[in-house]
PDB file of C-alpha atoms and ligand atoms in Angstrom:
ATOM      1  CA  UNK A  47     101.631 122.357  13.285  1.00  0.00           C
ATOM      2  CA  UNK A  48     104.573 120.449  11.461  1.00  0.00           C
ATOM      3  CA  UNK A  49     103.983 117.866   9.155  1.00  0.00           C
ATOM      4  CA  UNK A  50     106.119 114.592   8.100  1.00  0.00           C
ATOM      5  CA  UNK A  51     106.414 116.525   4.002  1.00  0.00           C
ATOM      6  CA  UNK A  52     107.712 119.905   5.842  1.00  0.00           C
ATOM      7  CA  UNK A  53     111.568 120.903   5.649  1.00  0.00           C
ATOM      8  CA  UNK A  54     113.078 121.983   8.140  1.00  0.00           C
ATOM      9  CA  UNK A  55     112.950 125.858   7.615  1.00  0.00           C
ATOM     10  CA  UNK A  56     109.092 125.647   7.032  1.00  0.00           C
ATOM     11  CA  UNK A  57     108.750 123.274  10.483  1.00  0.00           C
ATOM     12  CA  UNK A  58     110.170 125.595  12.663  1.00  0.00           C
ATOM     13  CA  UNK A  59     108.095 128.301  11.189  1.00  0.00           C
ATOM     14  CA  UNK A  60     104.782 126.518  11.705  1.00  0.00           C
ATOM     15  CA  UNK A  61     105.965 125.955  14.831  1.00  0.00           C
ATOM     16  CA  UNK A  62     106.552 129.662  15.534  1.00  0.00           C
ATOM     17  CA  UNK A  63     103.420 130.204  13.890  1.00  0.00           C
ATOM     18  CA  UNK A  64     101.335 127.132  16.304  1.00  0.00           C
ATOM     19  CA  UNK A  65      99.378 128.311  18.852  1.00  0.00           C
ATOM     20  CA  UNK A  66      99.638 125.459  20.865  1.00  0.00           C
ATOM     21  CA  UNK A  67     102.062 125.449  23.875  1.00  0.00           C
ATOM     22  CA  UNK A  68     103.033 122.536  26.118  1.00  0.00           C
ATOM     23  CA  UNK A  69     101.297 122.327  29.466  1.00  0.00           C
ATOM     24  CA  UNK A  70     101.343 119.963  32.723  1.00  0.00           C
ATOM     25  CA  UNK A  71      97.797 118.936  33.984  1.00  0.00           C
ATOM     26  CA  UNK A  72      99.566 117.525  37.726  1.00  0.00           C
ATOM     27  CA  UNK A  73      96.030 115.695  38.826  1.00  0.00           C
ATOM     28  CA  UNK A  74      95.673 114.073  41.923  1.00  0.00           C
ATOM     29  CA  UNK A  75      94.577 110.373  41.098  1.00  0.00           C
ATOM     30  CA  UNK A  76      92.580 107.983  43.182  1.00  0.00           C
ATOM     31  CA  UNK A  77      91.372 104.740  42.304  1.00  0.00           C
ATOM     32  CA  UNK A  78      89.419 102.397  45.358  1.00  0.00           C
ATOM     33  CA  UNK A  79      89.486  99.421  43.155  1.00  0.00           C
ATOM     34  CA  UNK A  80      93.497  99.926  42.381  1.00  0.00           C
ATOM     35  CA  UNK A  81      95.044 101.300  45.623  1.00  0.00           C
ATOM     36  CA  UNK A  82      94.062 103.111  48.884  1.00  0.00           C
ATOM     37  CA  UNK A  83      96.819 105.607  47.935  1.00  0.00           C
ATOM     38  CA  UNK A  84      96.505 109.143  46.473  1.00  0.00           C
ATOM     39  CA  UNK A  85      98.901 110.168  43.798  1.00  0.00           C
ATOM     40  CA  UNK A  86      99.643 113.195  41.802  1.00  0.00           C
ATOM     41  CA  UNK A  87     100.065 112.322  38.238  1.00  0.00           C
ATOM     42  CA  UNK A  88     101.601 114.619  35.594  1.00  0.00           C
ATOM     43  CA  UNK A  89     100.128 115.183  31.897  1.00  0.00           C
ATOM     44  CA  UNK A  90     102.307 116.940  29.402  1.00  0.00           C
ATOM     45  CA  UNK A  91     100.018 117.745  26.577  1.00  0.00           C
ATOM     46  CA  UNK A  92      99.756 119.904  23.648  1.00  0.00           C
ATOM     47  CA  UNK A  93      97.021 122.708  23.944  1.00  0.00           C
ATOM     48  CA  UNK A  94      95.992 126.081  22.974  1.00  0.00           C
ATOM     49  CA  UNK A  95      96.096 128.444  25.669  1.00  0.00           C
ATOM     50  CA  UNK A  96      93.233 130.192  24.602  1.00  0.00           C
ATOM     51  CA  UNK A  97      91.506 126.974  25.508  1.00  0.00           C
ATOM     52  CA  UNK A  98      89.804 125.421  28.824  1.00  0.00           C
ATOM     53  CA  UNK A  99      91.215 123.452  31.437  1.00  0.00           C
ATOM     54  CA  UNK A 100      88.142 121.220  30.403  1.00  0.00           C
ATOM     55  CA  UNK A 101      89.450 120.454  27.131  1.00  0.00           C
ATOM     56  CA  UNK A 102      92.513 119.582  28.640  1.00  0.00           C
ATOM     57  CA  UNK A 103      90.955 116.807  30.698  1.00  0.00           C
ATOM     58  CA  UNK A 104      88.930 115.766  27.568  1.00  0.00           C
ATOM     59  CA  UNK A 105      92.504 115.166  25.945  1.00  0.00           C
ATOM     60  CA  UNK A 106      94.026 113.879  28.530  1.00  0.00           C
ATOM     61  CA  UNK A 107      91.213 111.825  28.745  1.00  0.00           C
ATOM     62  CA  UNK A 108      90.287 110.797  24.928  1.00  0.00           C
ATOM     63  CA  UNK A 109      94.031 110.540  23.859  1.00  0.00           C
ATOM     64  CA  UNK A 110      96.367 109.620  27.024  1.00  0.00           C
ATOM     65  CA  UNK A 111      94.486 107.477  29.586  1.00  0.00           C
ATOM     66  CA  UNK A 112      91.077 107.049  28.562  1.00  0.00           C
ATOM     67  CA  UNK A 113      90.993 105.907  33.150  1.00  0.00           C
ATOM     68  CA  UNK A 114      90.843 109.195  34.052  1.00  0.00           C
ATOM     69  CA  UNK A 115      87.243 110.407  35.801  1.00  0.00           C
ATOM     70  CA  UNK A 116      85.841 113.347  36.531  1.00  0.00           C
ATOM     71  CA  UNK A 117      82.243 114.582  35.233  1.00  0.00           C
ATOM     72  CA  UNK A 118      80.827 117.463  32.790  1.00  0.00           C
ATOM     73  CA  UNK A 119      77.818 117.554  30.711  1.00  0.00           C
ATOM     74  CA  UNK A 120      76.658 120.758  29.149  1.00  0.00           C
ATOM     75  CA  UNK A 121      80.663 122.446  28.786  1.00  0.00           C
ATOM     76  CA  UNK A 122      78.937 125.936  29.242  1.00  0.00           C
ATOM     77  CA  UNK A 123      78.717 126.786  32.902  1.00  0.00           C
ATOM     78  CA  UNK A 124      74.962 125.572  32.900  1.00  0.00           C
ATOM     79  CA  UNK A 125      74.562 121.936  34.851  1.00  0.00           C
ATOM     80  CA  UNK A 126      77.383 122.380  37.408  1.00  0.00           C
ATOM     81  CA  UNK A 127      78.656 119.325  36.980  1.00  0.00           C
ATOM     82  CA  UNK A 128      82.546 119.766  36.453  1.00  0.00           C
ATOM     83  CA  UNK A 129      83.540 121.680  39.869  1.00  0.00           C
ATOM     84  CA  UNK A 130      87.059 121.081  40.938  1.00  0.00           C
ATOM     85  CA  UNK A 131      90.012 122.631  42.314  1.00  0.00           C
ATOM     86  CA  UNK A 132      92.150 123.957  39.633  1.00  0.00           C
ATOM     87  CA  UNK A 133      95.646 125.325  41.569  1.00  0.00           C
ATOM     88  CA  UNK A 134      94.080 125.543  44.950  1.00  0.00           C
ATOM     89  CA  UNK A 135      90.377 127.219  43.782  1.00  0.00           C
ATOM     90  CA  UNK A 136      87.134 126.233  43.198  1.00  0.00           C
ATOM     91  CA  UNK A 137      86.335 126.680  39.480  1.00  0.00           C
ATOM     92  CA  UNK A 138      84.219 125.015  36.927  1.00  0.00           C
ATOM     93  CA  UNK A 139      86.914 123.290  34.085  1.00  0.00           C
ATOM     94  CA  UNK A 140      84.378 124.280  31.269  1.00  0.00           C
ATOM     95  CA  UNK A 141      84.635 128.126  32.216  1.00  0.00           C
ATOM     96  CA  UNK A 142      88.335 128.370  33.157  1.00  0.00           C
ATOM     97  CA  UNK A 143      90.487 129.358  30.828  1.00  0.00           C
ATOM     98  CA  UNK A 144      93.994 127.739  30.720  1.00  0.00           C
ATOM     99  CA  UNK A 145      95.760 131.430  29.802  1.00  0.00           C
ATOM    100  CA  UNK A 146      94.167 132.999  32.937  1.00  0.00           C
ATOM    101  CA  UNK A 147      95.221 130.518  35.250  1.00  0.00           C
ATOM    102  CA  UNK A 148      99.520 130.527  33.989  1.00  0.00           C
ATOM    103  CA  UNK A 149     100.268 127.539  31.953  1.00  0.00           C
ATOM    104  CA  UNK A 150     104.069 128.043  32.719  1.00  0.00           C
ATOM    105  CA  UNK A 151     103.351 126.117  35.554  1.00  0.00           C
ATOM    106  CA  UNK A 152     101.723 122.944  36.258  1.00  0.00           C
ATOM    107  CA  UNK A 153      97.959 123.209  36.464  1.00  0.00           C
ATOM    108  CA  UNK A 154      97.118 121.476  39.814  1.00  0.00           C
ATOM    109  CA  UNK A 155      93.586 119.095  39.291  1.00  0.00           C
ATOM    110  CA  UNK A 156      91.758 117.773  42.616  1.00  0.00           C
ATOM    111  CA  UNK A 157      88.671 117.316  43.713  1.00  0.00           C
ATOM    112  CA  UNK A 158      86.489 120.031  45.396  1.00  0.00           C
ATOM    113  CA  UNK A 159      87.285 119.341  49.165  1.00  0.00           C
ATOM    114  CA  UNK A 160      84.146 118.096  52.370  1.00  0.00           C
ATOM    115  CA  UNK A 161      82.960 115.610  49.973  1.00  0.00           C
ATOM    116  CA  UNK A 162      84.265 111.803  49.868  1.00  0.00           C
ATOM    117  CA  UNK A 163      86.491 111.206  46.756  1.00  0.00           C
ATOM    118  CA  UNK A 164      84.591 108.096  44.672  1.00  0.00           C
ATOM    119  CA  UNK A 165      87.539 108.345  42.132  1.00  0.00           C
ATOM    120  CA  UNK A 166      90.073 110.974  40.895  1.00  0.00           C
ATOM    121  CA  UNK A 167      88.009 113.996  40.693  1.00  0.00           C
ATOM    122  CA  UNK A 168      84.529 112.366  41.149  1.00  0.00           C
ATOM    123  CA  UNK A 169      83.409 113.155  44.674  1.00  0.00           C
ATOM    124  CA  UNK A 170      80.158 111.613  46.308  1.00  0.00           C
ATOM    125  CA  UNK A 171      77.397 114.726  45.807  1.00  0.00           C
ATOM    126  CA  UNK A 172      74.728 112.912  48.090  1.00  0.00           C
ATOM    127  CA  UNK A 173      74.962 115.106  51.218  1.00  0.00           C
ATOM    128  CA  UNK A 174      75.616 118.277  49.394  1.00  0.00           C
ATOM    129  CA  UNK A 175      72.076 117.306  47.624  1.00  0.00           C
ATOM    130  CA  UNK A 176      70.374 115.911  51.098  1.00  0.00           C
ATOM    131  CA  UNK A 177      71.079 119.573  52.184  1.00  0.00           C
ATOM    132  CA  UNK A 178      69.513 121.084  49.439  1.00  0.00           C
ATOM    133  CA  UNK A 179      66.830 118.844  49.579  1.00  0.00           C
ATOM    134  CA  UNK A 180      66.029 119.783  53.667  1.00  0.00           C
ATOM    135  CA  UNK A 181      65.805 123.208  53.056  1.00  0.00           C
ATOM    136  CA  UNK A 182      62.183 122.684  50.263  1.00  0.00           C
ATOM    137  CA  UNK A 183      63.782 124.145  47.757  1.00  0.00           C
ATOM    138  CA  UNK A 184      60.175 124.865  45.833  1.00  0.00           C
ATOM    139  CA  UNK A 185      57.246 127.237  46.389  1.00  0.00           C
ATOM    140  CA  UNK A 186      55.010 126.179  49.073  1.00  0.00           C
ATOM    141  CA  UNK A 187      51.348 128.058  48.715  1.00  0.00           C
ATOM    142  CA  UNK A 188      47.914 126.686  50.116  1.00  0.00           C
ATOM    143  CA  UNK A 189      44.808 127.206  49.130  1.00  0.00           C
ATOM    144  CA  UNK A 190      42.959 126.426  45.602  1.00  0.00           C
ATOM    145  CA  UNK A 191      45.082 126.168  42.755  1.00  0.00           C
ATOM    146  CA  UNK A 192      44.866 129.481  40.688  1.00  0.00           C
ATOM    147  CA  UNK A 193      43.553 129.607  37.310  1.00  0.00           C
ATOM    148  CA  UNK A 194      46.957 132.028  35.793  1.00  0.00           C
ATOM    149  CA  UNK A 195      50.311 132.832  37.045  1.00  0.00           C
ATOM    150  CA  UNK A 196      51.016 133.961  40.865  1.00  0.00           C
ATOM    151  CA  UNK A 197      51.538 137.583  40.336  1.00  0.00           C
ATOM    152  CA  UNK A 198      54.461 139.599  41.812  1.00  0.00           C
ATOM    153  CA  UNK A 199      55.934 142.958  41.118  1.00  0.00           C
ATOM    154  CA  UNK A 200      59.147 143.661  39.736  1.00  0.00           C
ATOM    155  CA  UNK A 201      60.570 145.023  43.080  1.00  0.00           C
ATOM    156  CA  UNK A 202      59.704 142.181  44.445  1.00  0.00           C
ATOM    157  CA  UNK A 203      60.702 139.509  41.778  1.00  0.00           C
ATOM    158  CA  UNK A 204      64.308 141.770  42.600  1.00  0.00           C
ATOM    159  CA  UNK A 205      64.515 140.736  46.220  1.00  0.00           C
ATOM    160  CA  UNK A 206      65.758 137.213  45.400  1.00  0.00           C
ATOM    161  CA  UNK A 207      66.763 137.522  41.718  1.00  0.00           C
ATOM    162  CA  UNK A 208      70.970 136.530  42.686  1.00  0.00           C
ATOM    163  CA  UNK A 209      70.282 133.864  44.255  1.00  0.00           C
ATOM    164  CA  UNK A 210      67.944 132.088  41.468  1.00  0.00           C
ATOM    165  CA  UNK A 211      71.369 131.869  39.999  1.00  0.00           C
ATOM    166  CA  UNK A 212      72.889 128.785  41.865  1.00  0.00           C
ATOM    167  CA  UNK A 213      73.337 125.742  39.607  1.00  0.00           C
ATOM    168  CA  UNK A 214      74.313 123.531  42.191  1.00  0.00           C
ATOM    169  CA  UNK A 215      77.944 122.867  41.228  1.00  0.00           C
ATOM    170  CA  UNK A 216      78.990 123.080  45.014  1.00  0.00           C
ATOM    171  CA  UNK A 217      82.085 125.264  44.331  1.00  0.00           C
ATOM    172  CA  UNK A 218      80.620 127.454  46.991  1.00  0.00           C
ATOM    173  CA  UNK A 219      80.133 124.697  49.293  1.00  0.00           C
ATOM    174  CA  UNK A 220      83.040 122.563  48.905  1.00  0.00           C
ATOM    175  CA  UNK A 221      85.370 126.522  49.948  1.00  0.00           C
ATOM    176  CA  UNK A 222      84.113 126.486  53.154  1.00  0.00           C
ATOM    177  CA  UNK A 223      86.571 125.746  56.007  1.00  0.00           C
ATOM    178  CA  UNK A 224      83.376 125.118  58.591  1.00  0.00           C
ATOM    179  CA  UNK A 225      81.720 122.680  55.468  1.00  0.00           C
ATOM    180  CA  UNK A 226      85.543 120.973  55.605  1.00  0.00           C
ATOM    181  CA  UNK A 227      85.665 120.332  59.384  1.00  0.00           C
ATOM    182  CA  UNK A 228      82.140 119.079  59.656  1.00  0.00           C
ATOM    183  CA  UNK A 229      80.411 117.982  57.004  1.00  0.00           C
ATOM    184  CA  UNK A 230      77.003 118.290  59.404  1.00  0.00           C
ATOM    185  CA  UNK A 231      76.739 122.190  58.389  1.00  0.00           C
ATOM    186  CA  UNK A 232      73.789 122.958  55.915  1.00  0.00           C
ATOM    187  CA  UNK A 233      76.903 124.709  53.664  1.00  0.00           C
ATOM    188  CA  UNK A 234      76.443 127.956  51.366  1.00  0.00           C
ATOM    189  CA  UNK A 235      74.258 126.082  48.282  1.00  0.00           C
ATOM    190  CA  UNK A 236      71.653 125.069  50.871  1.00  0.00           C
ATOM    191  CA  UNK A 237      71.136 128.476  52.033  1.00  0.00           C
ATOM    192  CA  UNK A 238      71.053 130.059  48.694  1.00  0.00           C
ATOM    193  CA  UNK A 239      68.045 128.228  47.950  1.00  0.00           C
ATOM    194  CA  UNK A 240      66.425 128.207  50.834  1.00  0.00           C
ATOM    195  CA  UNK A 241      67.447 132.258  50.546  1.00  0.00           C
ATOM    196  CA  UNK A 242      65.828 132.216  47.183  1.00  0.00           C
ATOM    197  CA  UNK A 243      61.976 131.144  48.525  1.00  0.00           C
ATOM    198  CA  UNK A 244      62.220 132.809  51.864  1.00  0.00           C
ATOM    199  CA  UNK A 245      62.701 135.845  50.044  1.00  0.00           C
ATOM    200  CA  UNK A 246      59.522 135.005  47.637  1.00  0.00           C
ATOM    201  CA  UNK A 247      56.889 136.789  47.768  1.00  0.00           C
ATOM    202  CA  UNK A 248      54.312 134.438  46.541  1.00  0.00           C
ATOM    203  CA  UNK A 249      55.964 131.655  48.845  1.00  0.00           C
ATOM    204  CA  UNK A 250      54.058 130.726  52.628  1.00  0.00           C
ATOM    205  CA  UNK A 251      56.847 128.419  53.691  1.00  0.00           C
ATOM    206  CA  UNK A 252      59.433 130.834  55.011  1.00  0.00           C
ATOM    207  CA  UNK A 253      59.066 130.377  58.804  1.00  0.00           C
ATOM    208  CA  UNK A 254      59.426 126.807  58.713  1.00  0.00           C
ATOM    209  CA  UNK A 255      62.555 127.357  56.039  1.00  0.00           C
ATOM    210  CA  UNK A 256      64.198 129.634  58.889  1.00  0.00           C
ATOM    211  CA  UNK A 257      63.505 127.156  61.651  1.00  0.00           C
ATOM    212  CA  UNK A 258      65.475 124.902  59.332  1.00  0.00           C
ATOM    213  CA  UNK A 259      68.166 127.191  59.276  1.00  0.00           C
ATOM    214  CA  UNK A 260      67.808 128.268  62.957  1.00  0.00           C
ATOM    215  CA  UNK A 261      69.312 124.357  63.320  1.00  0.00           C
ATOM    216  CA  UNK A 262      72.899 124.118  65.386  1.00  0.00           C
ATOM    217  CA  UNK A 263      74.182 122.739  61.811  1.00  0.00           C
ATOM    218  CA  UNK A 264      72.264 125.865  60.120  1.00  0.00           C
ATOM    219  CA  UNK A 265      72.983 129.422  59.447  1.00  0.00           C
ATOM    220  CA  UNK A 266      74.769 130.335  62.778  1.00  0.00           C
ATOM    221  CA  UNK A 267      77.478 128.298  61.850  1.00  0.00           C
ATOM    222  CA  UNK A 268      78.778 130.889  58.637  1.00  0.00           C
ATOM    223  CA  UNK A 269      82.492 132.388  59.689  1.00  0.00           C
ATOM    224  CA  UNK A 270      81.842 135.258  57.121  1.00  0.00           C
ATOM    225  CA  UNK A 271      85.033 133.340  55.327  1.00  0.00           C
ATOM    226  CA  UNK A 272      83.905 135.005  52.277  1.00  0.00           C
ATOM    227  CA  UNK A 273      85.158 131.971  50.701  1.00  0.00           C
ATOM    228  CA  UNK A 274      81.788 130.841  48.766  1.00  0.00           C
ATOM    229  CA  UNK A 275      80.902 134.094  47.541  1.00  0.00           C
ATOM    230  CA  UNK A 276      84.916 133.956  45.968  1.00  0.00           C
ATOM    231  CA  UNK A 277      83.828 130.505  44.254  1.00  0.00           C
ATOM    232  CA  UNK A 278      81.069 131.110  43.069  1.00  0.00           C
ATOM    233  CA  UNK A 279      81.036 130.791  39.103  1.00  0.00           C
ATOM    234  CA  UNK A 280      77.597 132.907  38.885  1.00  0.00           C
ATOM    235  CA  UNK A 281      78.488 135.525  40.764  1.00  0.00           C
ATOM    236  CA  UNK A 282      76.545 135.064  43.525  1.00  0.00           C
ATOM    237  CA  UNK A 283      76.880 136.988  46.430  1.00  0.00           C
ATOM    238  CA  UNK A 284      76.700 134.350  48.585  1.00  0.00           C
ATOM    239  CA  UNK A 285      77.641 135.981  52.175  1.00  0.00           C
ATOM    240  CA  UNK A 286      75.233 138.405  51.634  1.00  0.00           C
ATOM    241  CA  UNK A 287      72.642 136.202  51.089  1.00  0.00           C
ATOM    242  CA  UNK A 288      73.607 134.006  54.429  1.00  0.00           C
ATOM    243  CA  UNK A 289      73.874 137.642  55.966  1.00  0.00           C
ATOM    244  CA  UNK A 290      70.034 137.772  55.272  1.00  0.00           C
ATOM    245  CA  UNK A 291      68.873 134.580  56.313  1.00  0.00           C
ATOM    246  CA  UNK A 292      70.392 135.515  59.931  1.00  0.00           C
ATOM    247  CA  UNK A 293      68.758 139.211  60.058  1.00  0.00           C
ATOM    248  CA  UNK A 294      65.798 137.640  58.287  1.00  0.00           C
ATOM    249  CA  UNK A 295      65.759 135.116  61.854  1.00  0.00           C
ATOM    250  CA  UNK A 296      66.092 137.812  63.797  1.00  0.00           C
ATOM    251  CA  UNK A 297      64.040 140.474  62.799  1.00  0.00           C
ATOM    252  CA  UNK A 298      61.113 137.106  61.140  1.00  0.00           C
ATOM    253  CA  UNK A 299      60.927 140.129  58.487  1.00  0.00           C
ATOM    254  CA  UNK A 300      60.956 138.583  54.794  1.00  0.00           C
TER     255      UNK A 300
HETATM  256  S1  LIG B 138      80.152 121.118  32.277  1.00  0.00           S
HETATM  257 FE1  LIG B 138      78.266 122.031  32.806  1.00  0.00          FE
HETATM  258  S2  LIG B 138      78.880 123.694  34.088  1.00  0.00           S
HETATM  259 FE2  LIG B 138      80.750 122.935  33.333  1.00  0.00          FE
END
């Protein structure tokens, strides 16, 4: 980078030399206390392209217009928290990488879609999480509490291992087009997890999770969209795990 004490010859060869490149952040702003109106507001900033669209927002953010909202905690694809749609796909900020996605072009910013926008890219997570929520996502046993761990083979441990991935960022969710037109549906996350104890081995709660499902706003509604499994950041299949809820209703074999 140039500095005030360089000449000429040796700014332009730091320059040269600078990794940094100028990119637009266009991100769609909305603020309830300000205006009704959405607006699309344009960032130039100065950023490696070797670095995340989440460090963008952080200096957008820290140096530009400290206003700007949108969340984030751990930065490392763990708590889910940072979500959005980065030029028209759901992506976590902390994992995408701002060379991957062209930086020639502005870098469209909006919130992940189904869910009402609170402010800029802050949506209201509430239904997403009373979904989640209906489905028990925890192991349901009776009978006396044991003395050491439940035991379960490694074949079976295998039967739900993908979809103990989910960490709730709602990327899958938020890409559905049925989740979009009626926010009633159960959605891709909710399934997931109620995929990932139905599948259990050591869990008793499995009928009443499919009779859950079996709901007009449950599994039936999936379009096969493909959509979630696309978004996913974990690499979840997703479609195929909706895919075995339904047989798994069918056939009531776990
Ligand atoms: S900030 Fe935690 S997953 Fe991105």
């Amino acid at each position: 980078m140039a500095t005030p004490t360089m000449d000429k010859a040796e700014a332009e060869a730091a320059a040269a030399a600078s990794p940094y490149i100028t990119v637009t952040f266009r991100i769609r702003r909305f603020n309830p206390e300000v205006s009704d109106e959405v607006q699309w507001q344009d960032f130039p900033i100065e950023i490696d392209p070797k670095e995340r669209v989440l460090d963008g927002l952080h200096k957008i953010k820290w140096d530009v217009d400290g206003s700007l909202t949108f969340r984030r905690s751990c930065a490392h694809g763990i708590c889910g928290s940072d979500a959005m749609r980065i030029n028209g796909r759901n992506r976590l900020a902390c994992k995408t990488l701002i060379k991957d996605i062209n930086p020639e072009k502005p870098i469209t910013v909006e919130p992940i879609k189904g869910l009402t926008v609170l402010k800029d890219l802050v949506v209201d997570m509430e239904p997403f999480f009373q979904a989640y929520r209906d489905v028990m996502p925890f192991l349901v046993t009776s009978g006396n509490e044991p003395t050491r761990e439940r035991l379960q083979s490694a074949e079976d441990r295998e039967r739900f291992d993908d979809t103990t991935k989910c960490i709730l960022c709602a990327a899958c969710t938020s890409s559905c087009p049925v989740f979009w037109n009626d926010g009633q549906y159960f959605g891709p996350a909710a399934i997931v997890n109620a995929h990932r104890f139905i599948f259990d081995s050591r869990d008793e709660a499995g009928e009443q999770r499919l009779e859950i499902l079996n709901d007009k706003d449950g599994v039936w509604r999936c379009r096969t969209t493909f959509n979630c499994t696309d978004a996913c950041p974990r690499g979840i299949e997703v479609t195929k795990a909706i895919q075995e809820v339904k047989r798994a209703l069918i056939t009531r074999r776990f």
